[in-house]
Amino acid sequence: GGEGGARMAPPPQVLQVQIDDCAEHLNATRDRIRAVRERLRALQKAVSAASAATRGDMAEEQKPDEDLSSPIAAARHRLLDKAIRAFNLNPKKGIQVLKESGLITPGEPESLATFFLRTAGINKAKLGEWMGDSPTVNTEVMQRFVEGLPLVGCTIVDGLRHLLARFELPTEQRKVHRIAVAYSHIFHIRNAGDYSSSDTVRRLTIEILAFNANLLETSVDRKTARMGLEEFVEKCRGIDKGHDLGREELETMFQELVDNPIITIREREDEGNLFTAPIKEGWMKKQGGHHKAWKKRWFILCNSTLYYFKDENDIDPKGFFPLENVEASLGLTNPKQIVLVPTGRDLLKSAKFDTTGAMVTGNHKTLLLLTPSEQEALDWLHALNQSAVRSAISHYDYQTSVNFEISAT
């Protein structure tokens, strides 16, 4: 063609060179993005390690073996201990105790979220249930809580590991969805280039949690069918605004969860700082209140309360005896026996948990304990009398605790 005619298309060889150049540029860009993400993840691991160390230091400051020589420090520790135990029995009452004690700032969700993030001893199941509840304040606290997690540079699965290391996922699906919404919103902000929207993250999060729940269920119930790769991929189809995520990414997620499911580990400290650094612990036999049979139990003495467990490694105590206005003495005929009696009451203060987990008051006029040796009896005698509270009100609010339990059921 002459001047002004249609432009000639480049020869195929030239087009192929241009295509190859674009492909090379695209691959180089992907490599740079991959390198940046790896660098981000390496930095995030360092930040996470530093944060964990900081949280550990903070948790150590709140444990019973801290320096409580200062009356102010000791009083704050008692308030903290009471608030944690109150939350673990009834979260609403516990938060009220936190406000009244001045341990959090009322009306500031960030204050409560920071408390949950930094405080050891909070029951993970109760915290998860509370976080997933519907009131606006719970949602705001949940969002601030997620903001405090080290999510920058994380994969979506690693981010969920950070989240569920701190509380157990509720069983109610509506609560799970609320938690997924809060997590997805913050994860997308922290990792904006990974997914097209927070809704994509939310939908993927829900599928990951469902698959993880399936893995955990099939590990204990062989009759339940385990979800396969193709089923997982199919459930994730169209998850990104109608488009599919890359199969390689989904296969990687699937295999990572199969190899290492997300598990929330319960620890004894989760029961409210009750059992850290006990004054004394060990095996003794206890005579029942109604039925006078002797049963071997593991005892822990701390916070002016004697707790007993069925087994040394149990998390939940079978019951407890607040040592308020009591006195311990050796048995008259058996030097291995300890007798615990009230100094001004008809019955000892005591409580135990029935088969449903509900708290009921005990029925002991005296408590008879049998130790393994005479020396153990002397050691327990000294520890019990040293821990006994000689006043009308101990810092363990026994009646309030019972009321909390009744309110929670």
Short mmCIF file of C-alpha atoms in Angstrom, two decimals:
data_model
loop_
_atom_site.label_atom_id
_atom_site.label_comp_id
_atom_site.label_asym_id
_atom_site.label_seq_id
_atom_site.Cartn_x
_atom_site.Cartn_y
_atom_site.Cartn_z
CA GLY A 1 0.00 0.00 0.00
CA GLY A 2 0.91 3.55 -0.57
CA GLU A 3 1.04 6.40 1.88
CA GLY A 4 -2.07 6.53 4.07
CA GLY A 5 -2.90 2.87 3.45
CA ALA A 6 -3.25 0.13 6.07
CA ARG A 7 -0.15 -0.51 8.17
CA MET A 8 1.66 -3.73 7.50
CA ALA A 9 1.60 -6.25 10.33
CA PRO A 10 5.06 -7.12 11.72
CA PRO A 11 6.50 -10.38 10.47
CA PRO A 12 5.76 -13.43 12.69
CA GLN A 13 9.41 -13.58 13.73
CA VAL A 14 9.22 -10.04 15.12
CA LEU A 15 5.95 -10.78 16.94
CA GLN A 16 7.49 -13.88 18.52
CA VAL A 17 10.46 -11.84 19.74
CA GLN A 18 8.06 -9.31 21.30
CA ILE A 19 6.05 -12.11 22.94
CA ASP A 20 9.24 -13.67 24.31
CA ASP A 21 10.37 -10.30 25.66
CA CYS A 22 7.00 -9.81 27.41
CA ALA A 23 7.12 -13.32 28.84
CA GLU A 24 10.66 -12.80 30.09
CA HIS A 25 9.68 -9.48 31.65
CA LEU A 26 6.64 -11.08 33.30
CA ASN A 27 8.73 -13.95 34.69
CA ALA A 28 11.30 -11.50 36.02
CA THR A 29 8.56 -9.46 37.66
CA ARG A 30 7.11 -12.59 39.27
CA ASP A 31 10.56 -13.54 40.54
CA ARG A 32 10.98 -10.09 42.08
CA ILE A 33 7.54 -10.28 43.71
CA ARG A 34 8.36 -13.77 45.03
CA ALA A 35 11.68 -12.51 46.41
CA VAL A 36 9.99 -9.54 48.09
CA ARG A 37 7.38 -11.83 49.67
CA GLU A 38 10.06 -14.19 50.94
CA ARG A 39 11.91 -11.24 52.40
CA LEU A 40 8.72 -9.98 54.02
CA ARG A 41 8.08 -13.39 55.53
CA ALA A 42 11.64 -13.60 56.85
CA LEU A 43 11.27 -10.17 58.43
CA GLN A 44 7.87 -11.13 59.82
CA LYS A 45 9.33 -14.22 61.46
CA ALA A 46 11.90 -12.01 63.16
CA VAL A 47 9.16 -9.61 64.26
CA SER A 48 7.04 -12.54 65.49
CA ALA A 49 9.95 -13.89 67.51
CA ALA A 50 10.52 -10.49 69.06
CA SER A 51 6.79 -10.08 69.75
CA ALA A 52 6.64 -13.54 71.33
CA ALA A 53 9.57 -12.65 73.56
CA THR A 54 7.85 -9.41 74.53
CA ARG A 55 4.58 -11.21 75.24
CA GLY A 56 6.52 -13.75 77.26
CA ASP A 57 8.11 -10.99 79.30
CA MET A 58 4.71 -9.43 79.89
CA ALA A 59 3.18 -12.76 80.82
CA GLU A 60 6.03 -13.40 83.24
CA GLU A 61 5.27 -10.10 84.95
CA GLN A 62 1.74 -11.34 85.66
CA LYS A 63 2.62 -14.77 87.03
CA PRO A 64 2.47 -15.54 90.75
CA ASP A 65 6.25 -15.79 91.05
CA GLU A 66 6.73 -12.09 90.23
CA ASP A 67 8.08 -9.76 92.89
CA LEU A 68 5.04 -9.01 95.00
CA SER A 69 6.93 -7.35 97.82
CA SER A 70 5.32 -4.02 96.93
CA PRO A 71 1.78 -3.77 98.35
CA ILE A 72 0.65 -2.04 95.14
CA ALA A 73 2.08 -4.83 92.95
CA ALA A 74 0.52 -7.49 95.19
CA ALA A 75 -2.88 -5.76 95.11
CA ARG A 76 -2.75 -5.42 91.32
CA HIS A 77 -1.82 -9.09 91.00
CA ARG A 78 -4.82 -10.12 93.10
CA LEU A 79 -7.13 -7.96 90.98
CA LEU A 80 -5.68 -9.43 87.78
CA ASP A 81 -6.02 -12.97 89.07
CA LYS A 82 -9.62 -12.39 90.13
CA ALA A 83 -10.52 -10.79 86.78
CA ILE A 84 -9.02 -13.64 84.75
CA ARG A 85 -10.82 -16.28 86.78
CA ALA A 86 -14.06 -14.31 86.54
CA PHE A 87 -13.74 -14.14 82.74
CA ASN A 88 -13.04 -17.87 82.56
CA LEU A 89 -16.28 -18.57 84.41
CA ASN A 90 -18.45 -15.90 82.76
CA PRO A 91 -16.88 -13.53 80.18
CA LYS A 92 -19.45 -10.73 80.66
CA LYS A 93 -18.93 -10.67 84.42
CA GLY A 94 -15.17 -10.94 83.91
CA ILE A 95 -15.07 -7.86 81.66
CA GLN A 96 -17.10 -5.98 84.24
CA VAL A 97 -14.49 -6.91 86.87
CA LEU A 98 -11.74 -5.70 84.50
CA LYS A 99 -13.47 -2.32 84.14
CA GLU A 100 -14.16 -1.91 87.85
CA SER A 101 -10.57 -2.88 88.69
CA GLY A 102 -9.11 -0.31 86.31
CA LEU A 103 -7.23 -3.02 84.37
CA ILE A 104 -8.77 -1.85 81.08
CA THR A 105 -10.11 1.48 79.88
CA PRO A 106 -13.93 1.36 79.56
CA GLY A 107 -15.22 2.25 76.10
CA GLU A 108 -11.89 1.56 74.35
CA PRO A 109 -11.94 -1.74 72.39
CA GLU A 110 -8.18 -1.52 71.84
CA SER A 111 -7.60 -1.63 75.61
CA LEU A 112 -9.52 -4.90 76.00
CA ALA A 113 -7.95 -6.39 72.84
CA THR A 114 -4.47 -5.59 74.17
CA PHE A 115 -5.37 -7.22 77.48
CA PHE A 116 -6.43 -10.42 75.70
CA LEU A 117 -3.28 -10.45 73.56
CA ARG A 118 -0.83 -9.88 76.41
CA THR A 119 -2.37 -11.70 79.35
CA ALA A 120 -1.60 -15.33 80.16
CA GLY A 121 -4.26 -17.49 81.78
CA ILE A 122 -7.37 -16.68 79.74
CA ASN A 123 -9.47 -19.71 78.84
CA LYS A 124 -9.14 -20.12 75.06
CA ALA A 125 -12.56 -21.69 74.57
CA LYS A 126 -14.35 -18.93 76.49
CA LEU A 127 -12.38 -16.24 74.64
CA GLY A 128 -13.30 -17.73 71.26
CA GLU A 129 -16.98 -17.89 72.15
CA TRP A 130 -16.93 -14.29 73.36
CA MET A 131 -15.02 -13.03 70.30
CA GLY A 132 -17.57 -14.58 67.95
CA ASP A 133 -20.59 -13.16 69.78
CA SER A 134 -22.79 -10.59 68.07
CA PRO A 135 -22.65 -7.36 70.15
CA THR A 136 -20.85 -4.45 68.46
CA VAL A 137 -18.23 -4.21 71.20
CA ASN A 138 -17.19 -7.85 70.62
CA THR A 139 -16.76 -7.18 66.90
CA GLU A 140 -14.68 -4.05 67.54
CA VAL A 141 -12.47 -5.84 70.07
CA MET A 142 -12.05 -8.77 67.66
CA GLN A 143 -10.87 -6.42 64.92
CA ARG A 144 -8.37 -4.70 67.22
CA PHE A 145 -7.25 -8.13 68.41
CA VAL A 146 -6.49 -9.25 64.83
CA GLU A 147 -4.69 -5.95 64.20
CA GLY A 148 -2.29 -6.94 66.97
CA LEU A 149 -1.29 -10.20 65.26
CA PRO A 150 1.88 -10.46 63.13
CA LEU A 151 0.17 -10.92 59.74
CA VAL A 152 2.38 -8.93 57.35
CA GLY A 153 4.00 -11.31 54.87
CA CYS A 154 2.10 -14.32 56.21
CA THR A 155 0.28 -16.84 54.10
CA ILE A 156 -3.43 -17.03 54.88
CA VAL A 157 -2.87 -20.38 56.64
CA ASP A 158 0.02 -19.08 58.77
CA GLY A 159 -2.10 -16.09 59.73
CA LEU A 160 -4.84 -18.43 60.93
CA ARG A 161 -2.25 -20.30 62.98
CA HIS A 162 -1.36 -17.04 64.73
CA LEU A 163 -5.05 -16.35 65.38
CA LEU A 164 -6.03 -19.81 66.62
CA ALA A 165 -2.98 -20.13 68.84
CA ARG A 166 -4.73 -17.58 71.05
CA PHE A 167 -8.28 -18.90 71.22
CA GLU A 168 -10.39 -21.88 70.20
CA LEU A 169 -12.76 -21.51 67.29
CA PRO A 170 -16.43 -21.58 68.43
CA THR A 171 -18.66 -24.42 67.26
CA GLU A 172 -21.50 -22.13 66.16
CA GLN A 173 -21.12 -21.27 62.47
CA ARG A 174 -22.43 -17.71 62.84
CA LYS A 175 -19.67 -16.99 65.33
CA VAL A 176 -17.07 -18.58 63.07
CA HIS A 177 -18.26 -16.35 60.23
CA ARG A 178 -17.92 -13.18 62.33
CA ILE A 179 -14.38 -14.14 63.28
CA ALA A 180 -13.57 -14.92 59.63
CA VAL A 181 -14.87 -11.50 58.57
CA ALA A 182 -12.65 -9.67 61.09
CA TYR A 183 -9.60 -11.77 60.25
CA SER A 184 -10.08 -11.40 56.48
CA HIS A 185 -10.48 -7.62 56.64
CA ILE A 186 -7.18 -7.12 58.49
CA PHE A 187 -5.31 -9.84 56.58
CA HIS A 188 -6.22 -8.19 53.26
CA ILE A 189 -5.01 -4.80 54.52
CA ARG A 190 -1.72 -6.28 55.73
CA ASN A 191 -1.19 -8.32 52.53
CA ALA A 192 -2.98 -6.22 49.92
CA GLY A 193 -1.29 -7.78 46.88
CA ASP A 194 -2.10 -11.40 47.72
CA TYR A 195 -5.84 -11.44 46.94
CA SER A 196 -8.21 -9.17 45.05
CA SER A 197 -10.51 -8.37 48.00
CA SER A 198 -11.20 -9.07 51.66
CA ASP A 199 -14.29 -11.01 50.54
CA THR A 200 -12.04 -13.41 48.63
CA VAL A 201 -9.96 -13.84 51.79
CA ARG A 202 -13.13 -14.38 53.84
CA ARG A 203 -14.50 -17.07 51.54
CA LEU A 204 -11.13 -18.81 51.37
CA THR A 205 -10.74 -18.57 55.16
CA ILE A 206 -14.09 -20.27 55.70
CA GLU A 207 -13.16 -23.11 53.31
CA ILE A 208 -9.77 -23.54 55.01
CA LEU A 209 -11.38 -23.67 58.46
CA ALA A 210 -13.99 -26.17 57.23
CA PHE A 211 -11.30 -28.43 55.75
CA ASN A 212 -9.18 -28.10 58.90
CA ALA A 213 -12.20 -29.07 61.05
CA ASN A 214 -12.72 -32.09 58.78
CA LEU A 215 -9.08 -33.13 59.28
CA LEU A 216 -9.37 -32.87 63.06
CA GLU A 217 -12.65 -34.77 63.10
CA THR A 218 -11.35 -37.61 60.93
CA SER A 219 -8.28 -37.93 63.16
CA VAL A 220 -10.53 -39.04 66.04
CA ASP A 221 -13.47 -40.55 64.13
CA ARG A 222 -12.44 -42.94 61.37
CA LYS A 223 -16.06 -43.22 60.20
CA THR A 224 -16.01 -39.62 58.99
CA ALA A 225 -14.86 -39.30 55.37
CA ARG A 226 -11.84 -37.07 54.90
CA MET A 227 -12.13 -34.37 52.26
CA GLY A 228 -9.90 -35.00 49.26
CA LEU A 229 -7.92 -32.54 47.17
CA GLU A 230 -10.43 -32.39 44.32
CA GLU A 231 -13.31 -31.71 46.71
CA PHE A 232 -11.33 -28.91 48.37
CA VAL A 233 -10.47 -27.37 45.00
CA GLU A 234 -14.10 -27.65 43.90
CA LYS A 235 -15.34 -25.89 47.06
CA CYS A 236 -12.93 -23.05 46.29
CA ARG A 237 -14.10 -22.70 42.68
CA GLY A 238 -15.13 -19.15 41.70
CA ILE A 239 -14.03 -17.88 45.09
CA ASP A 240 -12.23 -14.82 43.69
CA LYS A 241 -15.10 -12.68 42.36
CA GLY A 242 -16.25 -15.55 40.18
CA HIS A 243 -12.73 -16.53 39.13
CA ASP A 244 -10.67 -19.47 40.37
CA LEU A 245 -7.52 -19.20 42.42
CA GLY A 246 -4.43 -20.91 41.07
CA ARG A 247 -4.58 -24.67 41.47
CA GLU A 248 -0.95 -24.79 42.62
CA GLU A 249 -1.75 -22.42 45.50
CA LEU A 250 -4.76 -24.51 46.56
CA GLU A 251 -2.75 -27.74 46.34
CA THR A 252 -0.05 -26.17 48.55
CA MET A 253 -2.64 -25.09 51.13
CA PHE A 254 -4.29 -28.50 51.06
CA GLN A 255 -1.03 -30.39 51.62
CA GLU A 256 0.18 -28.02 54.32
CA LEU A 257 -3.02 -28.57 56.31
CA VAL A 258 -2.88 -32.33 55.79
CA ASP A 259 0.71 -32.40 57.05
CA ASN A 260 0.12 -29.93 59.87
CA PRO A 261 -3.51 -29.12 60.81
CA ILE A 262 -4.24 -25.93 62.73
CA ILE A 263 -4.65 -26.89 66.38
CA THR A 264 -5.38 -24.69 69.39
CA ILE A 265 -3.34 -26.16 72.24
CA ARG A 266 -4.88 -25.91 75.69
CA GLU A 267 -2.48 -25.35 78.53
CA ARG A 268 -2.89 -25.47 82.27
CA GLU A 269 -2.16 -21.72 82.38
CA ASP A 270 -5.31 -21.17 80.27
CA GLU A 271 -7.40 -21.80 83.36
CA GLY A 272 -6.61 -18.42 84.84
CA ASN A 273 -3.14 -18.32 86.33
CA LEU A 274 -4.48 -20.58 89.05
CA PHE A 275 -1.85 -23.25 88.87
CA THR A 276 1.39 -21.50 87.91
CA ALA A 277 4.22 -21.59 90.45
CA PRO A 278 2.19 -23.39 93.17
CA ILE A 279 3.28 -23.17 96.79
CA LYS A 280 3.10 -26.95 97.01
CA GLU A 281 1.77 -29.83 94.91
CA GLY A 282 1.68 -33.61 95.17
CA TRP A 283 -0.36 -36.76 95.62
CA MET A 284 -2.57 -37.27 98.67
CA LYS A 285 -5.65 -39.30 99.47
CA LYS A 286 -8.86 -37.41 100.27
CA GLN A 287 -11.86 -38.67 102.19
CA GLY A 288 -15.22 -37.84 100.59
CA GLY A 289 -17.84 -35.60 102.19
CA HIS A 290 -20.99 -37.73 101.74
CA HIS A 291 -19.30 -41.04 101.02
CA LYS A 292 -16.33 -41.65 103.28
CA ALA A 293 -14.29 -43.55 100.71
CA TRP A 294 -10.66 -42.52 100.21
CA LYS A 295 -9.59 -41.42 96.73
CA LYS A 296 -6.12 -40.62 95.50
CA ARG A 297 -5.93 -37.11 94.04
CA TRP A 298 -3.28 -34.69 92.78
CA PHE A 299 -3.32 -31.51 94.91
CA ILE A 300 -2.11 -28.03 94.05
CA LEU A 301 -1.90 -25.27 96.65
CA CYS A 302 -1.86 -21.68 95.38
CA ASN A 303 -3.69 -18.39 95.83
CA SER A 304 -4.90 -19.46 99.29
CA THR A 305 -6.87 -22.28 97.68
CA LEU A 306 -6.32 -26.05 97.70
CA TYR A 307 -7.24 -27.60 94.32
CA TYR A 308 -7.47 -31.30 93.59
CA PHE A 309 -7.28 -33.17 90.28
CA LYS A 310 -7.97 -36.72 89.26
CA ASP A 311 -4.60 -36.87 87.51
CA GLU A 312 -1.36 -34.91 87.71
CA ASN A 313 -1.65 -33.70 84.09
CA ASP A 314 -5.35 -32.77 84.12
CA ILE A 315 -6.22 -29.19 83.21
CA ASP A 316 -9.56 -28.98 85.01
CA PRO A 317 -9.69 -29.52 88.77
CA LYS A 318 -12.27 -31.86 90.27
CA GLY A 319 -12.87 -29.34 93.04
CA PHE A 320 -11.25 -26.92 95.48
CA PHE A 321 -11.17 -25.66 99.08
CA PRO A 322 -10.74 -21.89 99.63
CA LEU A 323 -8.52 -21.63 102.73
CA GLU A 324 -10.57 -18.94 104.46
CA ASN A 325 -10.77 -19.17 108.25
CA VAL A 326 -9.45 -22.73 108.40
CA GLU A 327 -6.75 -24.48 110.40
CA ALA A 328 -4.75 -27.60 109.60
CA SER A 329 -3.42 -30.07 112.16
CA LEU A 330 -1.93 -33.55 112.19
CA GLY A 331 -4.18 -36.54 112.87
CA LEU A 332 -4.22 -37.68 116.49
CA THR A 333 -3.57 -41.35 115.68
CA ASN A 334 -1.85 -41.17 112.28
CA PRO A 335 1.12 -38.79 111.76
CA LYS A 336 0.64 -39.05 107.97
CA GLN A 337 -2.88 -37.65 108.24
CA ILE A 338 -3.88 -33.97 108.02
CA VAL A 339 -7.16 -32.61 109.37
CA LEU A 340 -8.48 -29.34 107.95
CA VAL A 341 -11.24 -27.72 110.03
CA PRO A 342 -13.11 -24.38 109.94
CA THR A 343 -12.36 -21.93 112.72
CA GLY A 344 -15.78 -20.30 112.79
CA ARG A 345 -18.17 -22.19 110.53
CA ASP A 346 -20.19 -25.38 110.60
CA LEU A 347 -18.90 -26.43 107.16
CA LEU A 348 -15.72 -25.89 105.24
CA LYS A 349 -15.99 -23.70 102.18
CA SER A 350 -15.61 -26.06 99.24
CA ALA A 351 -16.86 -26.67 95.72
CA LYS A 352 -16.59 -29.40 93.12
CA PHE A 353 -17.62 -29.96 89.51
CA ASP A 354 -20.25 -32.54 88.68
CA THR A 355 -20.33 -34.75 85.56
CA THR A 356 -21.91 -31.93 83.50
CA GLY A 357 -19.18 -29.46 84.47
CA ALA A 358 -21.45 -27.41 86.74
CA MET A 359 -20.08 -26.18 90.05
CA VAL A 360 -21.78 -27.40 93.22
CA THR A 361 -20.95 -26.70 96.84
CA GLY A 362 -19.19 -29.38 98.82
CA ASN A 363 -20.31 -31.07 102.04
CA HIS A 364 -17.30 -31.23 104.38
CA LYS A 365 -17.40 -30.45 108.09
CA THR A 366 -13.74 -31.40 108.13
CA LEU A 367 -11.35 -32.45 105.41
CA LEU A 368 -9.20 -35.52 106.00
CA LEU A 369 -6.07 -35.93 103.88
CA LEU A 370 -3.58 -38.80 103.92
CA THR A 371 -0.02 -38.03 102.77
CA PRO A 372 2.58 -40.56 101.52
CA SER A 373 4.94 -39.92 104.47
CA GLU A 374 5.25 -38.20 107.84
CA GLN A 375 7.61 -35.59 106.37
CA GLU A 376 5.13 -34.84 103.59
CA ALA A 377 2.44 -34.38 106.23
CA LEU A 378 4.62 -31.82 108.05
CA ASP A 379 5.40 -30.00 104.79
CA TRP A 380 1.73 -29.84 103.79
CA LEU A 381 0.72 -28.78 107.31
CA HIS A 382 3.13 -25.84 107.21
CA ALA A 383 2.09 -24.81 103.67
CA LEU A 384 -1.65 -24.99 104.41
CA ASN A 385 -1.46 -22.94 107.58
CA GLN A 386 0.82 -20.38 105.93
CA SER A 387 -1.66 -20.01 103.05
CA ALA A 388 -4.81 -19.81 105.17
CA VAL A 389 -6.57 -16.42 105.14
CA ARG A 390 -7.54 -15.21 108.60
CA SER A 391 -10.34 -12.82 107.72
CA ALA A 392 -14.02 -12.73 106.89
CA ILE A 393 -13.26 -12.02 103.21
CA SER A 394 -10.47 -13.62 101.26
CA HIS A 395 -9.22 -12.32 97.91
CA TYR A 396 -10.74 -15.43 96.40
CA ASP A 397 -14.37 -14.37 96.01
CA TYR A 398 -15.92 -17.78 96.52
CA GLN A 399 -19.59 -16.80 96.40
CA THR A 400 -19.04 -14.57 93.36
CA SER A 401 -17.37 -17.48 91.59
CA VAL A 402 -20.34 -19.72 92.28
CA ASN A 403 -22.70 -16.99 91.03
CA PHE A 404 -20.61 -16.64 87.86
CA GLU A 405 -20.89 -20.35 87.20
CA ILE A 406 -24.64 -20.35 87.71
CA SER A 407 -25.03 -17.34 85.43
CA ALA A 408 -22.94 -19.03 82.74
CA THR A 409 -25.10 -22.18 82.60
#
